[in-house]
mmCIF file of C-alpha atoms in Angstrom:
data_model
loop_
_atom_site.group_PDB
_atom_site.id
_atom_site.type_symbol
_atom_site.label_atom_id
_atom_site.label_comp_id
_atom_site.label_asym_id
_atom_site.label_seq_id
_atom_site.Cartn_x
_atom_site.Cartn_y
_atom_site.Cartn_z
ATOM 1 C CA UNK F 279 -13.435 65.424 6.369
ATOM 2 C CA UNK F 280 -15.129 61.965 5.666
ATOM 3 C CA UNK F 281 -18.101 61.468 7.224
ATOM 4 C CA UNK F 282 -18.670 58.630 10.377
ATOM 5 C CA UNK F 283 -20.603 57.024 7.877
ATOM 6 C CA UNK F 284 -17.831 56.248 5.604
ATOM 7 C CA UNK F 285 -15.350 55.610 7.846
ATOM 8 C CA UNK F 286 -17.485 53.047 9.169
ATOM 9 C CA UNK F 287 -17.357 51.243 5.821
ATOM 10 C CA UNK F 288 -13.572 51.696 5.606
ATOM 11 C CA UNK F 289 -12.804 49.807 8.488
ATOM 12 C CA UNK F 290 -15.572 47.035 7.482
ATOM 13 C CA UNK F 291 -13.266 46.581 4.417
ATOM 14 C CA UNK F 292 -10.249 46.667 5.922
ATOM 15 C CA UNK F 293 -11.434 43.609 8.290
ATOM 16 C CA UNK F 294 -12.442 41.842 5.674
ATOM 17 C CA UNK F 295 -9.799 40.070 4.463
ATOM 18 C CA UNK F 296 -8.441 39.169 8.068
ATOM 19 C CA UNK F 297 -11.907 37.959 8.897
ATOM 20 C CA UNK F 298 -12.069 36.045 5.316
ATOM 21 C CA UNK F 299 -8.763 34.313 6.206
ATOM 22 C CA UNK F 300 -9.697 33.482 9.511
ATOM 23 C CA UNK F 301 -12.885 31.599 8.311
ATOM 24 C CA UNK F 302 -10.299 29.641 5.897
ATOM 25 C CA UNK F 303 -8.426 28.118 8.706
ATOM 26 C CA UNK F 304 -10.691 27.391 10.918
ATOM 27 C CA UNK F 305 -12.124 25.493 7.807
ATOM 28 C CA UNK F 306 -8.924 23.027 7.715
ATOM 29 C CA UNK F 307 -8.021 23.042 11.539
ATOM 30 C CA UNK F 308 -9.562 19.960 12.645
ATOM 31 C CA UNK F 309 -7.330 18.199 10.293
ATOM 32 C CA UNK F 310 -3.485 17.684 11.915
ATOM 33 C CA UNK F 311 -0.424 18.939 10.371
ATOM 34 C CA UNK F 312 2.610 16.959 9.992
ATOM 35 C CA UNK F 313 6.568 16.982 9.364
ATOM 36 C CA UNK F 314 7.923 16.474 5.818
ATOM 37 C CA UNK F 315 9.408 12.342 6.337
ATOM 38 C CA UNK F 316 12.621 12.126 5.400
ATOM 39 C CA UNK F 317 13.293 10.663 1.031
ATOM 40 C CA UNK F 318 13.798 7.019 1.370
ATOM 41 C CA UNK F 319 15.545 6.031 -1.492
ATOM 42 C CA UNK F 320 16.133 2.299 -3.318
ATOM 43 C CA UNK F 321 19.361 0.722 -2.682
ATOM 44 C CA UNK F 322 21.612 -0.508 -5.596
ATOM 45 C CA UNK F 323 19.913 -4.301 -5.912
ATOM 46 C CA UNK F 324 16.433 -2.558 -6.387
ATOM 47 C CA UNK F 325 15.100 -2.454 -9.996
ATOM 48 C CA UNK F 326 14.486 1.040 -10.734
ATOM 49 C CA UNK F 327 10.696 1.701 -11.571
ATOM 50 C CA UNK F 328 7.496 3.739 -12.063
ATOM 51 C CA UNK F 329 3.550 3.613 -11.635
ATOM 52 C CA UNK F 330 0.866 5.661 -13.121
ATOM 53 C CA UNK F 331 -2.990 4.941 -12.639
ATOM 54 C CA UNK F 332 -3.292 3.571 -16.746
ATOM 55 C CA UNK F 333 -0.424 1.310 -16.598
ATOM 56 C CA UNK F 334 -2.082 -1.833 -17.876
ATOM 57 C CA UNK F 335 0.036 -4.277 -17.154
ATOM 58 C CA UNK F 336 1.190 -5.740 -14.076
ATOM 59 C CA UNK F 337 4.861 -4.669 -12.878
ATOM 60 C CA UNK F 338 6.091 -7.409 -10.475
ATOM 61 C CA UNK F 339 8.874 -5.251 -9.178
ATOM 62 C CA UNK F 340 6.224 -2.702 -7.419
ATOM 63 C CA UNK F 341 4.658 -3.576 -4.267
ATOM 64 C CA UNK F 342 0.743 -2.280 -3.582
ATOM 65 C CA UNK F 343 -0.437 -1.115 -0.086
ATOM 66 C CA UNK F 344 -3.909 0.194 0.414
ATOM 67 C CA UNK F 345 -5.185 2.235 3.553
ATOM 68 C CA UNK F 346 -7.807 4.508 3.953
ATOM 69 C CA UNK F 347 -7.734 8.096 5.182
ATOM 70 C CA UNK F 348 -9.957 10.401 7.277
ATOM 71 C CA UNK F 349 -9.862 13.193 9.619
ATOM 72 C CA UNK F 350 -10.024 10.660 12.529
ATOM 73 C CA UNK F 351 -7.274 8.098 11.826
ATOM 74 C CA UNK F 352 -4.798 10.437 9.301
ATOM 75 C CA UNK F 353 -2.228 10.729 12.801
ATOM 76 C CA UNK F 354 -2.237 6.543 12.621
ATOM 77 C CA UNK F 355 -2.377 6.537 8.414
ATOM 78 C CA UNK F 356 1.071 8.593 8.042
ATOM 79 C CA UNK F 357 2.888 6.785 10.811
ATOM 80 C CA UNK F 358 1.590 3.561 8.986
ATOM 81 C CA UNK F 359 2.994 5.328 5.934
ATOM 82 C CA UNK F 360 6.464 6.464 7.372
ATOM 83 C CA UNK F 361 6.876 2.996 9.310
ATOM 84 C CA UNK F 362 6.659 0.845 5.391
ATOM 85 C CA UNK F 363 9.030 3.555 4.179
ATOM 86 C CA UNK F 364 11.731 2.978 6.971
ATOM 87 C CA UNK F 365 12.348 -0.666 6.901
ATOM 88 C CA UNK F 366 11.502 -1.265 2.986
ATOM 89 C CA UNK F 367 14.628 -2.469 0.868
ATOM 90 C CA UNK F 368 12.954 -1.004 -1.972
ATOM 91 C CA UNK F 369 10.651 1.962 -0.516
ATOM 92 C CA UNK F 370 10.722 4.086 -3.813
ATOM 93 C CA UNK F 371 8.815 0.816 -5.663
ATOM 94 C CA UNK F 372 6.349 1.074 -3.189
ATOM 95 C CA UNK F 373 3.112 2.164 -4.343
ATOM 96 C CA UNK F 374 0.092 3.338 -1.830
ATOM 97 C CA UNK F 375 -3.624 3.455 -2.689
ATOM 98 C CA UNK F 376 -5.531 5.560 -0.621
ATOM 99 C CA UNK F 377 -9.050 5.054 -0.195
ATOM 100 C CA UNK F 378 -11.080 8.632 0.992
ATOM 101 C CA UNK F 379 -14.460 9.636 0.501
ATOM 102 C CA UNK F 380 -14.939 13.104 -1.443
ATOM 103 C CA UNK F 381 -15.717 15.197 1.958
ATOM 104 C CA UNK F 382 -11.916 16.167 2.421
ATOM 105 C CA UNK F 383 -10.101 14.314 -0.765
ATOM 106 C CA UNK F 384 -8.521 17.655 -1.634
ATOM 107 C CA UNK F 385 -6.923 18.494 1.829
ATOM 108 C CA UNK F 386 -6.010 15.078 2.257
ATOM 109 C CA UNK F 387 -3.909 14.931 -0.642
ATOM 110 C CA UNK F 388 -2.367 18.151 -0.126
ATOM 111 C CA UNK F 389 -1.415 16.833 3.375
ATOM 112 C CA UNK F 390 0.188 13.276 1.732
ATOM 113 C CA UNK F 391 1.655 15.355 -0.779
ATOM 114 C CA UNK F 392 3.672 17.679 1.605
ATOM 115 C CA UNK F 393 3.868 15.203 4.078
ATOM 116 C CA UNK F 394 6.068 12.217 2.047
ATOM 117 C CA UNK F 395 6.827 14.767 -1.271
ATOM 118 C CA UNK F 396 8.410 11.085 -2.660
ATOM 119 C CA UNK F 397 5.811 9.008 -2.541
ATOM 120 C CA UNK F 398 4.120 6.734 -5.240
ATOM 121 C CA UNK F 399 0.735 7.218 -4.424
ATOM 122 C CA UNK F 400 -3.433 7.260 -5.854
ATOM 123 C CA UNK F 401 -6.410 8.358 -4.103
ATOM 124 C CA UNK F 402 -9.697 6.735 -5.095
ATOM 125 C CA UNK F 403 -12.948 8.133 -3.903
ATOM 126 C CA UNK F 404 -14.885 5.887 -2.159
ATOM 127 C CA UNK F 405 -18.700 6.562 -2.032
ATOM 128 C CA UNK F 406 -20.341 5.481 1.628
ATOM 129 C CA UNK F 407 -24.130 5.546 -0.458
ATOM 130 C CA UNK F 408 -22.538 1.815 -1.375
ATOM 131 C CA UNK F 409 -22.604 0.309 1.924
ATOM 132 C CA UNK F 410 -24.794 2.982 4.151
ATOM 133 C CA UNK F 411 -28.020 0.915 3.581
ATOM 134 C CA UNK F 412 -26.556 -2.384 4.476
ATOM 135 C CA UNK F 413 -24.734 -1.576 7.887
ATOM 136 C CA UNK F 414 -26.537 -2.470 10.622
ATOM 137 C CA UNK F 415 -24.898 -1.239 14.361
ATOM 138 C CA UNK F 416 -22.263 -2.720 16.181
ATOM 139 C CA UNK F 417 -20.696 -2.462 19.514
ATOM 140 C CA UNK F 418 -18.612 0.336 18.785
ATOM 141 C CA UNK F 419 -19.348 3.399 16.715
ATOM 142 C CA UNK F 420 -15.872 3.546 14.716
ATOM 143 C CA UNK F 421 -16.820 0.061 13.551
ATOM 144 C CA UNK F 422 -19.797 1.513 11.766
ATOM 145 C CA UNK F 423 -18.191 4.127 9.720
ATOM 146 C CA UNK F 424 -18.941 3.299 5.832
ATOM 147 C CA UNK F 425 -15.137 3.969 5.382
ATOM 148 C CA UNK F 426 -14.634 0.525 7.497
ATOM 149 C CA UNK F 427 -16.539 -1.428 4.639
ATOM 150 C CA UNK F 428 -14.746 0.678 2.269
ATOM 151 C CA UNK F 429 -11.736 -2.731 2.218
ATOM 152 C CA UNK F 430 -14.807 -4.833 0.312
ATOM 153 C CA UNK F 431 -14.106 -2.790 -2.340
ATOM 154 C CA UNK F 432 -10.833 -2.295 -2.840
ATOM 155 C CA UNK F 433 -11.470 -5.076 -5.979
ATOM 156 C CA UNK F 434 -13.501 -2.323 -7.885
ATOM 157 C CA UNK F 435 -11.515 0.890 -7.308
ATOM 158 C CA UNK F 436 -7.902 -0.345 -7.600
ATOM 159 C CA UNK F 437 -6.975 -0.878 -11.446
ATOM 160 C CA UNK F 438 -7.411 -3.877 -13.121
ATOM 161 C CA UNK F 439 -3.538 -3.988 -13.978
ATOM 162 C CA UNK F 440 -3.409 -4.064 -9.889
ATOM 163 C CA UNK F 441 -3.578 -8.002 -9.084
ATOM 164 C CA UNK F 442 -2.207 -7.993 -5.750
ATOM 165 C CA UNK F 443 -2.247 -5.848 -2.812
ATOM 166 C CA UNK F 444 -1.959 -5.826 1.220
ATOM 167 C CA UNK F 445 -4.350 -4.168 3.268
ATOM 168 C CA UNK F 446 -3.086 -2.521 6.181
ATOM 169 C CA UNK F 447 -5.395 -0.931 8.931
ATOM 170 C CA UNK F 448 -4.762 2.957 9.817
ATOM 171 C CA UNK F 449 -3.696 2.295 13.786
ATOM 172 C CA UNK F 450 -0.656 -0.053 12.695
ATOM 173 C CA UNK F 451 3.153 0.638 12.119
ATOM 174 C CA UNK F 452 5.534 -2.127 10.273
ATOM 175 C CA UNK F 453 9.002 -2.887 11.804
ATOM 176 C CA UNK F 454 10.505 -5.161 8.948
ATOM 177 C CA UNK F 455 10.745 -5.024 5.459
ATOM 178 C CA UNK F 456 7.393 -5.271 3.608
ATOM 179 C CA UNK F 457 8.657 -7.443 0.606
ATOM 180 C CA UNK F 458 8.242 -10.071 3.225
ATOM 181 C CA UNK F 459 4.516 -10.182 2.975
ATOM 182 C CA UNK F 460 3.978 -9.153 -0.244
ATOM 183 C CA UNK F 461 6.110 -12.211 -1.423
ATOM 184 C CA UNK F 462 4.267 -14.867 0.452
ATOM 185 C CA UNK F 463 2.851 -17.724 -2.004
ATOM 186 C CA UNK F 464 -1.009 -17.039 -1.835
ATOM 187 C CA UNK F 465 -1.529 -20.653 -3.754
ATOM 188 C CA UNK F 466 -5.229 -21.140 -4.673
ATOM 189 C CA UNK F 467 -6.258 -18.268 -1.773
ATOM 190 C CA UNK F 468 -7.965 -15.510 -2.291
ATOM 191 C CA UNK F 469 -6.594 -14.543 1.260
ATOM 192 C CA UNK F 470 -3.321 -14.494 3.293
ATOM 193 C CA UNK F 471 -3.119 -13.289 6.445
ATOM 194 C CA UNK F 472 -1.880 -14.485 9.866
ATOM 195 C CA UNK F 473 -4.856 -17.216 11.574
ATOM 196 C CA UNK F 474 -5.388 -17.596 15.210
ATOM 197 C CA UNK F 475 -7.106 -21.212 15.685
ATOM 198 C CA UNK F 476 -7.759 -21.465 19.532
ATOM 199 C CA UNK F 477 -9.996 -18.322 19.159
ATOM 200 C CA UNK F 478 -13.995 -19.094 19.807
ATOM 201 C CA UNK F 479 -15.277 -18.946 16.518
ATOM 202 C CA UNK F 480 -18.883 -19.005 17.603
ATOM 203 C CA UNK F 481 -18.124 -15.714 19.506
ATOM 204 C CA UNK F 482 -18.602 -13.836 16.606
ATOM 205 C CA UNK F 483 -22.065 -14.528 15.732
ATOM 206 C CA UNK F 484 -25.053 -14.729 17.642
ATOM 207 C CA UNK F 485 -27.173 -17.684 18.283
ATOM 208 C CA UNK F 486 -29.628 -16.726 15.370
ATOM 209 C CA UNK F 487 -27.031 -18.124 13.333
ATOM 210 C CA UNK F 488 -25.948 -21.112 15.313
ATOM 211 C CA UNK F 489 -29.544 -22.293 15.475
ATOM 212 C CA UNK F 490 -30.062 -21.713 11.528
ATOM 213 C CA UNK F 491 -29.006 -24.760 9.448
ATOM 214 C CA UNK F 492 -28.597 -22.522 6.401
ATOM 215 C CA UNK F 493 -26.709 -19.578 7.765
ATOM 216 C CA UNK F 494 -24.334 -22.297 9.976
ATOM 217 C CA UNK F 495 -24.131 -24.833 6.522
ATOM 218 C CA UNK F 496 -21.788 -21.826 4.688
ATOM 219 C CA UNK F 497 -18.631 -23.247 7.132
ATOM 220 C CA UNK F 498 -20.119 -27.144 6.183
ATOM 221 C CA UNK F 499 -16.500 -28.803 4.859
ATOM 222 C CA UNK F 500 -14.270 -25.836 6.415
ATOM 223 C CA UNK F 501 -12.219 -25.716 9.563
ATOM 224 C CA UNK F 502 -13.017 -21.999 10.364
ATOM 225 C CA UNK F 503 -10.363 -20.026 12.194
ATOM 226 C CA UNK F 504 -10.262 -16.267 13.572
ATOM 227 C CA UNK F 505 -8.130 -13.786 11.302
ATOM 228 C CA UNK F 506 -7.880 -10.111 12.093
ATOM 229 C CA UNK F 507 -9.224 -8.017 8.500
ATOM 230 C CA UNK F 508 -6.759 -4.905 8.997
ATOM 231 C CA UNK F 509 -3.787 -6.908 7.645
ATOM 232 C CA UNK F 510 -4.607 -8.870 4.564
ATOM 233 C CA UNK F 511 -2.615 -9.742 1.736
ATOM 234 C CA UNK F 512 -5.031 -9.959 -1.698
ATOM 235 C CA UNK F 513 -4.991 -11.641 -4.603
ATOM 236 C CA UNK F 514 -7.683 -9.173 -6.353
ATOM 237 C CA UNK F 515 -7.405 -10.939 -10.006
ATOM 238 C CA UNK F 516 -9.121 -14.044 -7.740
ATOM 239 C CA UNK F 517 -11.599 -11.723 -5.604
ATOM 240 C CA UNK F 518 -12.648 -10.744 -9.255
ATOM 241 C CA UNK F 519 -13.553 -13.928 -10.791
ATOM 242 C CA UNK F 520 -14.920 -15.189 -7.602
ATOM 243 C CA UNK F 521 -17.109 -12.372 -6.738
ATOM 244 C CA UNK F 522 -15.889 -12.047 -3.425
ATOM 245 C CA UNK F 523 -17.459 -8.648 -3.088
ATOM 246 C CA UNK F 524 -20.956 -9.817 -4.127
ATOM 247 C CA UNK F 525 -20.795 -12.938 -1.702
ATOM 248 C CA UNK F 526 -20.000 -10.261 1.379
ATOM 249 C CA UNK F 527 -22.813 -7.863 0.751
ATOM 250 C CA UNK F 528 -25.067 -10.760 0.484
ATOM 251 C CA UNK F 529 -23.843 -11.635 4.482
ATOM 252 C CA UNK F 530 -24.532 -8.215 5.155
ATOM 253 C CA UNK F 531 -27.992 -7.907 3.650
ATOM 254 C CA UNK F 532 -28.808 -10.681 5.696
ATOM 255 C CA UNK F 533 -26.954 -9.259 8.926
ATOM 256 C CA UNK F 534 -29.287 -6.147 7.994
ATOM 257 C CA UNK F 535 -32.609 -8.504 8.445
ATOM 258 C CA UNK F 536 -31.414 -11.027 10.861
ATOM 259 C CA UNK F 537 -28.807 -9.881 13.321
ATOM 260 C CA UNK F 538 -26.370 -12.871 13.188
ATOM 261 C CA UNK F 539 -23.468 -10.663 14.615
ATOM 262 C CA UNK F 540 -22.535 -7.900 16.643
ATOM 263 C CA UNK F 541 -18.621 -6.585 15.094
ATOM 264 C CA UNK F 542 -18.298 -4.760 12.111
ATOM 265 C CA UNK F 543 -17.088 -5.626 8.919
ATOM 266 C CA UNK F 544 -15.092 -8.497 10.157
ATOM 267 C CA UNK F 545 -17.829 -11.345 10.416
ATOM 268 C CA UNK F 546 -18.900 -11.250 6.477
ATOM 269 C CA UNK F 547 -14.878 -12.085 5.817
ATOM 270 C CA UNK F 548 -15.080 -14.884 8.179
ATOM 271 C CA UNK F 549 -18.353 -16.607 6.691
ATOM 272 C CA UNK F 550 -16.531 -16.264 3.402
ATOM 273 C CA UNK F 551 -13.136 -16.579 4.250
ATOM 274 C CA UNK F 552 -12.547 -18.486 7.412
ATOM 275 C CA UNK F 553 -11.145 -21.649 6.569
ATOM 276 C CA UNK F 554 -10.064 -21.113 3.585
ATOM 277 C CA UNK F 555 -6.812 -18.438 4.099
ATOM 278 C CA UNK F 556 -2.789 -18.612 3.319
ATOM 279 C CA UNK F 557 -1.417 -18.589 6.821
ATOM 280 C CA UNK F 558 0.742 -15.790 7.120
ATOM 281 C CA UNK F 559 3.294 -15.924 10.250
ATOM 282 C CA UNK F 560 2.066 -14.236 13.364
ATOM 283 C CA UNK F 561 4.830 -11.597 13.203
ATOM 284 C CA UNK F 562 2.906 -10.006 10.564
ATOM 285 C CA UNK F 563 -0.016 -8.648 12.877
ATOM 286 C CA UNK F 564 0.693 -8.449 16.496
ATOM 287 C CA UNK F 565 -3.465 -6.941 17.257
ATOM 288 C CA UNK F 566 -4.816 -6.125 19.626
ATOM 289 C CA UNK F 567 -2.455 -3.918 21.204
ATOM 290 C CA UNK F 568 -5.486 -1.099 21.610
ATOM 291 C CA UNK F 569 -7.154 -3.445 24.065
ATOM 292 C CA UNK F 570 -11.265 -4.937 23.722
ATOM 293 C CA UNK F 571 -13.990 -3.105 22.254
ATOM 294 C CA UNK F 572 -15.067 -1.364 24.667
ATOM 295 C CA UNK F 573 -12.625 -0.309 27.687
ATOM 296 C CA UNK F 574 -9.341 -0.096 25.259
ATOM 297 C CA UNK F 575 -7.126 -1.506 28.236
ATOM 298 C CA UNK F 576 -3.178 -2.043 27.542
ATOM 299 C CA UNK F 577 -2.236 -5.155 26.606
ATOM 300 C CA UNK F 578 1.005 -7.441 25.941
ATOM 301 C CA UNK F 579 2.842 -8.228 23.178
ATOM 302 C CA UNK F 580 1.780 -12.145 21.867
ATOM 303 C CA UNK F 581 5.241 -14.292 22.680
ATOM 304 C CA UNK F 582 6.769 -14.620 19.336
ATOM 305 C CA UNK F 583 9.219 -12.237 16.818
ATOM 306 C CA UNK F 584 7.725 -9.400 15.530
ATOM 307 C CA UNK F 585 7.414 -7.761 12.022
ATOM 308 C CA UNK F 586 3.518 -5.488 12.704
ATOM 309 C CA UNK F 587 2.257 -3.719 15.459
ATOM 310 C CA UNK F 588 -1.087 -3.428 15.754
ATOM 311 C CA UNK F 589 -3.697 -0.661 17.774
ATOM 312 C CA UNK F 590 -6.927 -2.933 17.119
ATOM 313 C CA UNK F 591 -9.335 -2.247 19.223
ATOM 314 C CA UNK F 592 -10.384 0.678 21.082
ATOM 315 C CA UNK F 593 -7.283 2.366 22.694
ATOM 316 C CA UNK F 594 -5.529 4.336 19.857
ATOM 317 C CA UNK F 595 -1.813 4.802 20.849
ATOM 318 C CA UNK F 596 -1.874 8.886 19.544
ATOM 319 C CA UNK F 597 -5.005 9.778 21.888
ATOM 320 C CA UNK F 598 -3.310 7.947 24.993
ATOM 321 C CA UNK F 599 -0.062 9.838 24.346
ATOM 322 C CA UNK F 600 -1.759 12.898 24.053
ATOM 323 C CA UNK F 601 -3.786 12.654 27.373
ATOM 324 C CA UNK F 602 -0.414 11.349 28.981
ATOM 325 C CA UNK F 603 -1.819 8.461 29.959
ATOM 326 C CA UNK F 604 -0.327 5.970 27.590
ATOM 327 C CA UNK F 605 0.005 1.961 27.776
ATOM 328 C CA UNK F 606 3.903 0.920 27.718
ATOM 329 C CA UNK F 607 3.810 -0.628 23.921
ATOM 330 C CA UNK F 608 2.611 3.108 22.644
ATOM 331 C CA UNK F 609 6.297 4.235 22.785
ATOM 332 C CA UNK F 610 6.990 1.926 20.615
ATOM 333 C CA UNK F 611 4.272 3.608 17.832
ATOM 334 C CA UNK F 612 5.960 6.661 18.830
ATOM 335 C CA UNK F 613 8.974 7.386 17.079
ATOM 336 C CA UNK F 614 6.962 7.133 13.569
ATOM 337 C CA UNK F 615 4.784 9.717 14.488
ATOM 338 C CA UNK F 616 4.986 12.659 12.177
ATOM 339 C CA UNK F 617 2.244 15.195 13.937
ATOM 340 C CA UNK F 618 3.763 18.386 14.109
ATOM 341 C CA UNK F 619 2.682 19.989 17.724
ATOM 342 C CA UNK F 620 1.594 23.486 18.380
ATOM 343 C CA UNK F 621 4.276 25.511 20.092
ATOM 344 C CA UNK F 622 2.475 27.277 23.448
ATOM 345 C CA UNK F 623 4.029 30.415 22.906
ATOM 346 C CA UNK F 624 4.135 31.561 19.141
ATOM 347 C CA UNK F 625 7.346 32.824 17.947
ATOM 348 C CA UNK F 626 5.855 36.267 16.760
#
């Protein structure tokens, strides 16, 4: 007969692998888990074509979309994602950049990767030691994540061979074809994106800046109008020869010191760019849809057509759904929702 002893130690072992496996997914269960999207595949006028990271030449037939992904906003990032996919002509020459930090690069890919198994797609780590010394705090938290910033750079971690690109926020869904925006004529801009004129410029900066004849003289010869940053279409072969990224930090060094605004990342673009962006139709970015700042209240759609829908600000159209207390435009982010809900009772 075996002693208590060592029976003791044969049911440690036995519980160790159970216990072992348990520590494993609690290790990846804050992180959702989604549906495989359906293959979207070119139709017969799209010009068949590939991408790899050391292409170095530019392929005008592929179009370039960068988002970022985290824990936080992955729900909005794949229904962004699955929403391009849907109403592209072209989807399989669509090629997305992915901007993560190195926390959870590996699940995140493995999530992308089972979530659209077709996709054309990079992930680029992004390092938040770059901007974590120059944020200073805003009015709301999320604004102040280094991942935010992370669009300043998109110059430096996209290939060279990558001249253009749109920028699309993680709390949006497209509802037209894509090759729309990507074909707009950017001229002389760095920048196109859609402008909104009657907003109060001096809103966005404090009156530090309005009573400084240096920080007010960078608008001197402009007419500055609002633009919202989380839909942006780049010329990045321009942002490199201009410095663009330089000329940014510099506004946030100085935000650092001074305190010449309150909101995020958005008030270095409009001391550099405002003034001096392609309009880009209103259709393409229909914000605001997650209310202000700071009570997230449901709004209305802007009178108009519309190609983008857009959850800027603080109500996020997944977390209302989910608390069953959603605004009426979150049905229509619904149906590109990919989040793959827990049955109550299992199966087994």
């Amino acid at each position: 007969m075996s002693s208590p002893r060592l029976r003791l130690r044969l049911s440690l072992l036995l519980l160790l692998p159970i216990t072992i496996s348990c520590v494993a997914v609690a290790l990846s269960d804050d992180l959702p888990a989604f549906r495989e999207a359906p293959a979207f595949r070119n139709g017969i006028e799209c010009s068949k074509t590939t991408w790899s990271p050391s292409d170095r030449e530019h392929n005008p037939s592929l179009i370039h979309i960068a988002m970022t992904l985290d824990a936080i906003y992955l729900r909005g990032s794949v229904a962004g994602v699955f929403s391009v996919l849907q109403h592209a002509s072209c989807p399989e020459n669509v090629v997305f950049h992915f901007i993560a930090t190195h926390r959870r690069s590996a699940d995140l890919r493995r999530i992308i990767s089972s979530t659209f198994p077709y996709l054309t797609y990079q992930i680029y780590h992004f390092d938040p030691n770059l901007v974590r010394s120059k944020i200073s705090s805003s009015i709301r938290r999320a604004l102040d994540q280094p991942l935010n910033y992370a669009r300043i750079y998109l110059a430096d971690l996209l290939p060279v061979a990558v001249r253009r690109v749109i920028y699309f926020d993680s709390d949006l869904v497209v509802v037209d074809d894509v090759a729309k925006l990507w074909g707009i004529d950017l001229r002389r801009h760095v920048v196109g994106a859609p402008e909104y004129c009657h907003a109060n410029f001096t809103n966005y900066f404090t009156s530090r800046f309005w009573s400084s004849q240096g920080y007010k003289s960078a608008l001197k010869g402009r007419k500055p109008c609002y633009f919202n940053t989380g839909v942006m279409v780049i010329d990045l072969g321009k942002w490199r020869e201009r410095r663009v990224t330089v000329k940014l930090e510099t506004w946030m060094r100085i935000q650092k010191r001074h305190r010449i605004y309150e909101l995020g990342s958005l008030p270095p673009f409009l001391l550099v760019f405002a003034g001096d962006v392609e309009p880009v139709e209103h259709r393409w970015n229909q914000h605001g849809l997650g209310g202000d700042n700071l009570e997230g209240l449901c709004r209305n759609l802007h009178p108009g057509p519309v190609s983008l829908l857009h959850w800027s600000g603080k109500g996020k159209p997944w977390l209302r759904l989910d608390s069953r207390r959603p605004c009426p435009l979150d049905s229509l982010w619904a149906p590109y929702d990919l989040f793959r809900y827990s049955p109550l009772i299992s199966d087994s």
